[in-house]
Coordinates of C-alpha atoms and ligand atoms in Angstrom, one line a residue:
M1 CA 101.8 105.3 109.3
E2 CA 104.5 106.4 111.5
N3 CA 104.6 105.2 115.0
N4 CA 104.6 108.8 116.4
T5 CA 101.2 109.4 114.7
L6 CA 99.8 106.1 115.8
L7 CA 101.1 106.7 119.7
K8 CA 99.3 110.2 119.4
I9 CA 96.1 108.5 118.2
A10 CA 96.4 105.9 121.0
A11 CA 96.8 108.8 123.4
D12 CA 94.0 111.2 121.9
F13 CA 91.2 108.4 121.5
G14 CA 92.2 105.8 124.2
S15 CA 93.0 102.3 123.5
P16 CA 92.2 99.8 122.2
V17 CA 91.7 101.4 118.9
Y18 CA 91.4 100.6 115.0
V19 CA 93.1 103.1 112.8
Y20 CA 92.7 103.0 108.9
D21 CA 95.0 104.8 106.7
A22 CA 93.1 106.5 103.7
E23 CA 96.2 107.0 101.5
K24 CA 97.0 103.2 101.7
I25 CA 93.4 102.3 100.8
K26 CA 93.8 104.9 97.7
S27 CA 97.1 103.6 96.6
Q28 CA 95.8 99.8 96.7
Y29 CA 92.7 100.9 94.7
K30 CA 95.0 102.6 92.0
R31 CA 97.2 99.8 92.0
L32 CA 94.5 97.4 91.1
T33 CA 92.9 99.7 88.5
S34 CA 96.5 100.2 87.0
A35 CA 97.0 96.4 86.5
F36 CA 94.0 96.2 84.4
S37 CA 94.2 99.4 82.7
K38 CA 94.3 97.5 79.3
V39 CA 90.7 96.6 79.9
K40 CA 88.1 99.0 78.5
H41 CA 85.3 98.7 81.2
L42 CA 86.6 97.7 84.6
K43 CA 84.5 97.7 87.8
L44 CA 85.8 97.2 91.1
N45 CA 83.1 96.4 93.8
Y46 CA 84.7 96.8 97.4
A47 CA 83.6 93.7 99.4
V48 CA 81.8 95.6 102.2
K49 CA 82.2 92.8 104.8
A50 CA 86.0 93.2 105.2
L51 CA 85.4 96.7 106.7
S52 CA 82.0 98.1 106.8
N53 CA 82.3 101.6 108.4
I54 CA 80.1 104.2 106.6
S55 CA 82.8 106.6 106.3
V56 CA 85.2 104.0 104.8
L57 CA 82.5 103.5 102.3
K58 CA 82.0 107.0 101.4
L59 CA 85.9 107.0 100.6
F60 CA 85.3 104.3 98.2
N61 CA 82.5 106.0 96.8
Q62 CA 84.7 108.9 96.1
L63 CA 87.4 106.7 94.5
G64 CA 84.8 105.8 91.9
S65 CA 84.5 101.9 93.4
G66 CA 81.1 99.9 93.4
L67 CA 80.3 97.6 96.3
D68 CA 79.9 94.1 96.9
T69 CA 77.3 93.2 99.5
V70 CA 76.4 90.0 101.3
S71 CA 73.2 91.2 103.3
I72 CA 70.4 93.5 102.9
Q73 CA 72.0 95.6 105.7
E74 CA 75.0 96.0 103.8
V75 CA 73.0 97.1 100.7
Q76 CA 71.3 99.5 102.9
L77 CA 74.7 100.8 104.3
G78 CA 75.9 101.4 100.9
L79 CA 72.8 103.5 100.1
K80 CA 73.2 105.5 103.1
A81 CA 76.9 106.0 102.2
G82 CA 75.6 107.7 98.8
F83 CA 75.9 104.6 96.4
K84 CA 73.5 104.4 93.6
P85 CA 71.6 101.2 93.6
E86 CA 73.5 100.1 90.2
Q87 CA 76.8 100.5 91.7
I88 CA 76.0 97.8 94.3
I89 CA 75.8 93.9 93.7
F90 CA 74.2 91.7 95.9
T91 CA 76.0 88.3 96.4
P92 CA 74.5 86.6 99.3
N93 CA 74.6 82.8 100.0
G94 CA 71.7 80.8 101.5
V95 CA 69.5 83.9 102.1
S96 CA 65.6 83.8 101.8
L97 CA 63.9 84.7 98.5
A98 CA 62.3 87.6 100.3
E99 CA 65.6 89.0 101.1
I100 CA 66.9 88.9 97.4
E101 CA 63.6 90.2 96.3
K102 CA 64.0 93.4 98.7
A103 CA 67.3 94.0 97.3
A104 CA 66.2 93.8 93.6
K105 CA 63.3 96.3 94.4
L106 CA 65.9 98.8 95.8
G107 CA 67.4 98.5 92.2
V108 CA 70.8 96.7 92.9
Q109 CA 72.2 94.0 90.8
I110 CA 71.3 90.5 92.1
N111 CA 73.5 87.6 92.0
I112 CA 71.8 84.2 92.7
D113 CA 74.1 81.2 93.8
N114 CA 71.6 78.2 93.7
L115 CA 69.2 76.8 91.3
S116 CA 66.1 76.7 93.7
V117 CA 66.2 80.5 94.3
L118 CA 67.1 81.0 90.5
E119 CA 64.0 79.2 89.5
Q120 CA 61.6 81.0 92.0
F121 CA 63.0 84.4 91.1
G122 CA 63.0 83.9 87.3
T123 CA 59.3 82.8 87.5
K124 CA 58.2 85.8 89.5
H125 CA 60.6 88.5 88.1
P126 CA 61.6 87.2 84.6
K127 CA 62.4 91.0 83.6
T128 CA 65.0 91.8 86.3
P129 CA 68.6 91.3 85.3
V130 CA 70.4 88.5 87.2
C131 CA 73.8 87.5 87.6
I132 CA 74.9 84.0 88.4
R133 CA 77.5 82.5 90.8
I134 CA 79.2 79.7 89.1
N135 CA 81.3 77.3 91.3
P136 CA 84.2 76.3 89.0
H137 CA 85.4 73.8 91.6
V138 CA 88.9 75.1 91.5
M139 CA 90.8 75.7 94.8
A140 CA 92.8 78.8 94.3
G141 CA 95.4 78.5 97.0
G142 CA 94.8 79.1 100.8
N143 CA 93.5 76.3 103.1
T144 CA 89.9 75.0 103.2
N145 CA 88.9 77.5 105.6
I146 CA 89.2 80.1 103.0
S147 CA 88.7 78.5 99.8
V148 CA 85.3 78.4 98.6
G149 CA 85.5 77.1 95.1
H150 CA 86.2 73.4 95.9
I151 CA 83.8 70.6 95.4
D152 CA 82.4 70.5 98.8
S153 CA 81.7 74.3 99.1
K154 CA 78.4 75.6 99.8
F155 CA 79.0 78.5 97.4
G156 CA 77.8 79.0 93.9
I157 CA 76.1 76.7 91.3
S158 CA 78.4 74.0 90.2
I159 CA 79.5 74.0 86.8
H160 CA 78.1 70.4 86.4
Q161 CA 74.6 71.8 87.0
I162 CA 75.0 74.0 83.8
P163 CA 72.6 72.2 81.6
H164 CA 70.0 72.3 84.6
L165 CA 70.7 76.1 85.0
L166 CA 70.0 76.5 81.1
R167 CA 66.8 75.0 81.3
I168 CA 65.6 77.2 84.1
V169 CA 66.5 80.2 82.2
E170 CA 65.0 79.1 79.1
N171 CA 61.7 78.1 80.9
T172 CA 61.3 81.3 82.7
K173 CA 62.8 83.5 79.9
M174 CA 64.9 85.4 82.6
N175 CA 67.6 87.8 81.8
I176 CA 71.0 86.7 82.8
N177 CA 73.2 89.8 82.4
G178 CA 76.3 88.7 84.5
I179 CA 78.4 85.5 85.2
H180 CA 80.4 85.4 88.6
M181 CA 82.8 83.3 90.4
H182 CA 84.6 83.8 93.9
T183 CA 87.0 81.0 94.5
G184 CA 88.0 82.3 98.0
S185 CA 90.4 84.2 99.6
D186 CA 94.2 84.1 99.1
I187 CA 95.1 83.4 95.5
L188 CA 98.7 82.4 95.5
D189 CA 99.1 80.8 91.9
I190 CA 97.8 83.0 89.0
D191 CA 97.7 79.9 86.6
V192 CA 95.1 78.4 88.9
F193 CA 93.1 81.7 88.7
L194 CA 93.5 81.8 85.1
Y195 CA 92.2 78.2 84.8
A196 CA 89.2 78.9 86.9
S197 CA 88.8 82.0 84.5
E198 CA 88.4 79.8 81.5
I199 CA 85.7 77.9 83.1
L200 CA 83.8 81.1 83.4
F201 CA 84.4 82.1 80.1
D202 CA 83.2 78.6 78.7
T203 CA 80.0 79.1 80.9
A204 CA 79.6 83.0 79.7
K205 CA 79.5 81.6 76.0
N206 CA 76.0 80.1 76.9
F207 CA 74.4 83.6 77.5
K208 CA 73.7 86.1 74.9
N209 CA 72.8 89.2 76.9
L210 CA 76.0 89.5 79.5
E211 CA 77.0 92.9 80.5
F212 CA 79.9 91.8 83.0
I213 CA 82.0 89.0 84.0
D214 CA 82.7 89.2 87.8
F215 CA 86.0 87.3 88.8
G216 CA 85.3 87.7 92.6
S217 CA 88.4 88.2 94.8
G218 CA 91.0 86.4 97.0
F219 CA 94.1 88.3 96.4
K220 CA 96.4 87.6 98.8
V221 CA 98.3 90.5 100.7
P222 CA 101.3 90.1 102.8
Y223 CA 100.9 89.6 106.5
K224 CA 104.4 89.4 107.7
E225 CA 108.0 90.0 106.5
R226 CA 108.9 88.1 103.1
D227 CA 105.3 86.8 102.9
I228 CA 104.1 85.7 99.5
E229 CA 101.3 88.0 97.8
T230 CA 99.4 87.9 94.7
N231 CA 101.2 89.4 92.0
I232 CA 98.5 91.7 90.8
E233 CA 100.5 93.2 88.0
E234 CA 101.3 90.0 86.4
L235 CA 97.6 88.9 86.8
G236 CA 96.4 92.0 85.2
E237 CA 98.4 91.6 82.3
K238 CA 97.6 88.0 81.6
L239 CA 93.9 88.3 82.5
S240 CA 93.3 91.5 80.6
K241 CA 94.8 90.0 77.6
R242 CA 92.7 86.9 77.8
F243 CA 89.5 88.9 78.6
N244 CA 89.9 91.1 75.6
Q245 CA 90.1 88.0 73.5
F246 CA 87.0 86.7 74.9
C247 CA 85.0 90.0 74.4
K248 CA 86.1 89.9 70.8
A249 CA 84.7 86.3 70.3
Y250 CA 81.7 87.2 72.2
G251 CA 81.0 90.3 70.0
K252 CA 80.6 92.9 72.8
P253 CA 82.9 94.8 75.2
L254 CA 81.9 93.6 78.6
T255 CA 82.7 94.9 81.9
L256 CA 85.4 93.1 83.8
A257 CA 84.6 93.2 87.6
F258 CA 86.3 92.3 90.8
E259 CA 85.2 92.4 94.5
P260 CA 88.1 92.7 96.7
G261 CA 88.1 93.0 100.3
K262 CA 91.3 92.3 101.8
F263 CA 93.4 93.6 99.2
L264 CA 92.0 97.1 99.6
V265 CA 91.7 97.8 103.3
S266 CA 94.0 94.9 105.1
E267 CA 97.3 96.8 105.2
A268 CA 95.5 100.0 105.7
G269 CA 94.5 99.0 109.2
Y270 CA 96.5 99.2 112.6
F271 CA 95.0 97.8 115.7
L272 CA 96.5 99.6 118.8
T273 CA 96.4 97.9 122.2
K274 CA 97.8 98.8 125.3
V275 CA 100.0 96.3 127.5
N276 CA 98.1 95.7 131.0
V277 CA 100.5 93.2 132.5
V278 CA 103.7 91.5 131.6
K279 CA 103.6 88.1 133.3
Q280 CA 106.5 85.9 133.5
T281 CA 105.8 82.2 133.9
T282 CA 107.9 79.3 133.9
S283 CA 107.9 78.6 130.3
T284 CA 107.1 81.9 128.7
V285 CA 106.7 85.7 128.9
F286 CA 103.0 86.8 128.4
A287 CA 102.1 90.3 127.2
Q288 CA 98.6 90.7 128.1
V289 CA 96.8 93.5 126.2
D290 CA 93.5 95.4 126.9
S291 CA 91.9 93.4 124.1
G292 CA 91.0 89.8 123.1
F293 CA 89.4 87.8 120.4
N294 CA 86.2 90.0 121.1
H295 CA 88.0 92.6 119.1
L296 CA 90.3 90.5 116.7
I297 CA 89.4 86.9 116.2
R298 CA 91.6 86.4 113.1
P299 CA 94.4 84.6 114.7
M300 CA 92.3 82.3 116.8
L301 CA 89.7 81.8 114.0
Y302 CA 92.0 81.3 111.0
G303 CA 95.5 81.0 112.4
S304 CA 96.3 84.3 110.8
Q305 CA 99.6 85.7 111.7
H306 CA 99.4 89.5 112.6
E307 CA 102.7 91.3 112.8
I308 CA 102.8 92.9 116.2
I309 CA 105.2 95.9 116.8
N310 CA 106.0 97.7 119.9
I311 CA 105.6 101.3 118.9
S312 CA 106.5 102.6 122.3
N313 CA 109.9 101.2 122.1
P314 CA 110.6 100.5 118.4
T315 CA 114.3 100.3 118.9
G316 CA 114.5 98.4 122.1
R317 CA 116.1 95.0 122.5
E318 CA 114.3 92.3 120.8
R319 CA 112.8 89.4 123.1
F320 CA 110.3 86.6 123.1
Y321 CA 106.6 87.0 123.9
S322 CA 103.4 85.4 123.8
V323 CA 100.8 88.2 123.3
V324 CA 97.7 87.3 124.8
G325 CA 94.3 89.3 125.7
Y326 CA 92.2 89.7 128.8
I327 CA 89.5 87.2 127.6
C328 CA 88.5 84.5 130.0
E329 CA 89.5 81.8 127.5
T330 CA 92.6 81.2 125.7
D331 CA 93.0 84.1 123.5
T332 CA 96.5 84.0 121.9
F333 CA 97.5 86.6 119.3
A334 CA 101.0 85.3 118.7
N335 CA 103.2 82.7 120.3
N336 CA 106.8 83.1 120.9
R337 CA 107.0 86.1 118.8
R338 CA 110.2 88.3 118.6
I339 CA 109.1 91.7 119.7
N340 CA 111.2 95.0 121.0
E341 CA 111.3 94.7 124.8
I342 CA 107.7 95.5 126.2
T343 CA 107.0 97.0 129.5
E344 CA 103.5 97.8 131.0
D345 CA 101.5 100.5 129.4
D346 CA 103.4 100.1 126.0
I347 CA 101.3 100.5 122.9
L348 CA 101.4 97.4 120.6
A349 CA 100.3 97.7 117.0
F350 CA 98.8 94.6 115.3
K351 CA 99.2 95.2 111.5
N352 CA 97.0 94.1 108.6
A353 CA 94.2 95.2 110.9
G354 CA 91.9 96.6 108.2
A355 CA 90.0 93.5 106.9
Y356 CA 88.0 91.3 108.9
C357 CA 89.0 92.7 112.2
Y358 CA 86.5 95.1 113.4
S359 CA 83.8 94.0 111.3
M360 CA 84.0 90.6 113.3
A361 CA 84.3 92.0 116.6
S362 CA 81.8 91.4 119.2
N363 CA 80.8 92.1 123.0
Y364 CA 82.1 88.8 124.4
N365 CA 82.8 89.2 128.2
S366 CA 80.5 92.3 128.1
R367 CA 83.4 94.2 126.8
Y368 CA 82.9 97.4 124.6
R369 CA 83.9 97.4 120.9
P370 CA 86.9 99.7 120.1
A371 CA 86.7 103.1 118.5
E372 CA 87.7 103.4 114.8
V373 CA 89.8 106.2 113.5
L374 CA 90.4 107.2 109.8
W375 CA 93.9 108.9 109.0
H376 CA 92.7 111.2 106.1
N377 CA 94.6 114.2 104.7
K378 CA 97.1 114.0 107.6
K379 CA 94.4 114.4 110.2
A380 CA 92.7 111.7 112.6
H381 CA 89.1 111.6 112.5
L382 CA 87.1 109.6 114.8
I383 CA 84.6 107.3 112.5
R384 CA 83.1 105.2 115.5
K385 CA 82.8 106.0 119.2
R386 CA 83.9 103.4 121.5
E387 CA 81.0 101.8 123.0
T388 CA 79.6 102.6 126.4
F389 CA 77.5 100.6 129.1
D390 CA 74.7 101.7 127.3
D391 CA 75.4 99.6 124.3
I392 CA 76.0 96.6 126.3
L393 CA 72.3 97.0 127.8
N394 CA 70.8 98.2 124.6
N395 CA 68.2 95.6 123.4
Q396 CA 68.3 93.7 126.5
V397 CA 64.9 93.4 128.5
E398 CA 64.9 93.5 132.0
I399 CA 61.8 91.4 133.2
D400 CA 60.3 91.3 136.7
L401 CA 61.0 88.0 138.6
Ligands
LIG1 C1 84.2 88.0 101.1 C2 84.0 88.0 99.8 C3 84.8 88.8 98.8 C4 86.0 89.4 99.3 O1 87.0 88.7 99.6 P1 88.5 89.2 99.9 O2 89.5 87.9 100.2 O3 88.4 90.0 101.1 O4 89.0 89.9 98.8 C5 84.3 88.9 97.4 N1 83.3 88.3 97.3 C6 82.5 87.6 97.8 C7 81.3 87.1 97.1 C8 82.8 87.5 99.1 O5 81.9 86.8 100.0

């Protein structure tokens, strides 16, 4: 998006504010579908938890996407946004049997990731088709914060438990219609991903009634200049070929499913903040913005590097800054970062603010969560109001003391 458009949005809607570019979401969606155009049945299920605004979900519905959900509330949001139950897959971890039954009753595809629930669910509802989440014990890049396929991970049913899994399926006569893995965020090495896929194919051979194989997600997008990213086109070419081979051997054209979050929305997002104070200390220059980890926690939680640009002075002389927030706790967004000269009241834009940014925001320090704006058909649409003091008090019970 252009600086002037972003500045106008900050002026019209106030700061801080999240802005999402619908065109970028669409082009990422198209990029992924094109990369897998040689697969006959492809299904992309957008991972709601990355950015769960109902208007963004409606955009995905328009694109023909399905949804990947991790809580019953995300399922309900998806239904409210107009998705049909069969377009939604429910992939929770560690939730109660009751929550899974509730989702099944709504008609969404269930994905079970532990043997205990699998046995209970299969015994009670042998006719409901179930997908199973496998842990192939492969680390597809990234660090241990975001890799969920490794041996100590709490996610999925270990491939070493397949014999036990098969016994449960046979004893309950339940219907397994899908096999799934999600090895975690940030796939850097396509060969590692393909290796994990082979494990999934091997597992799939054990089931006769499959309709789909779900390869999860974890596609890496660039966060800074010259950053590495998953080569989607190369992955598409190699995995499609292998998948088509597998379907031939299996004797049936299955659906290839993915559930990307970050890939689809990360780069579409901008977080606009205003500089309250420029503070010179003996060691550094701080630019303090009207936000903190209450609005964007990824840098502090994962050490993520979000590029920050001064859209009020994009051609100014570059200087070094520490960009921090207003929370009464250390809330460093960026250390020693080269940014065009900052003066108070300038608007700083954080890039890659589409995925896991607003959706992880909180009211810490009793601050309001920001507004959200969707830039769609060259117009700015408010898709979430900034909170007010009533939202802070909502659900609090004031008792007489
Ligand atoms: C979070 C999640 C995703 C999305 O991961 P991204 O790295 O954002 O693409 C996909 N599947 C499951 C099961 C998830 O929990």
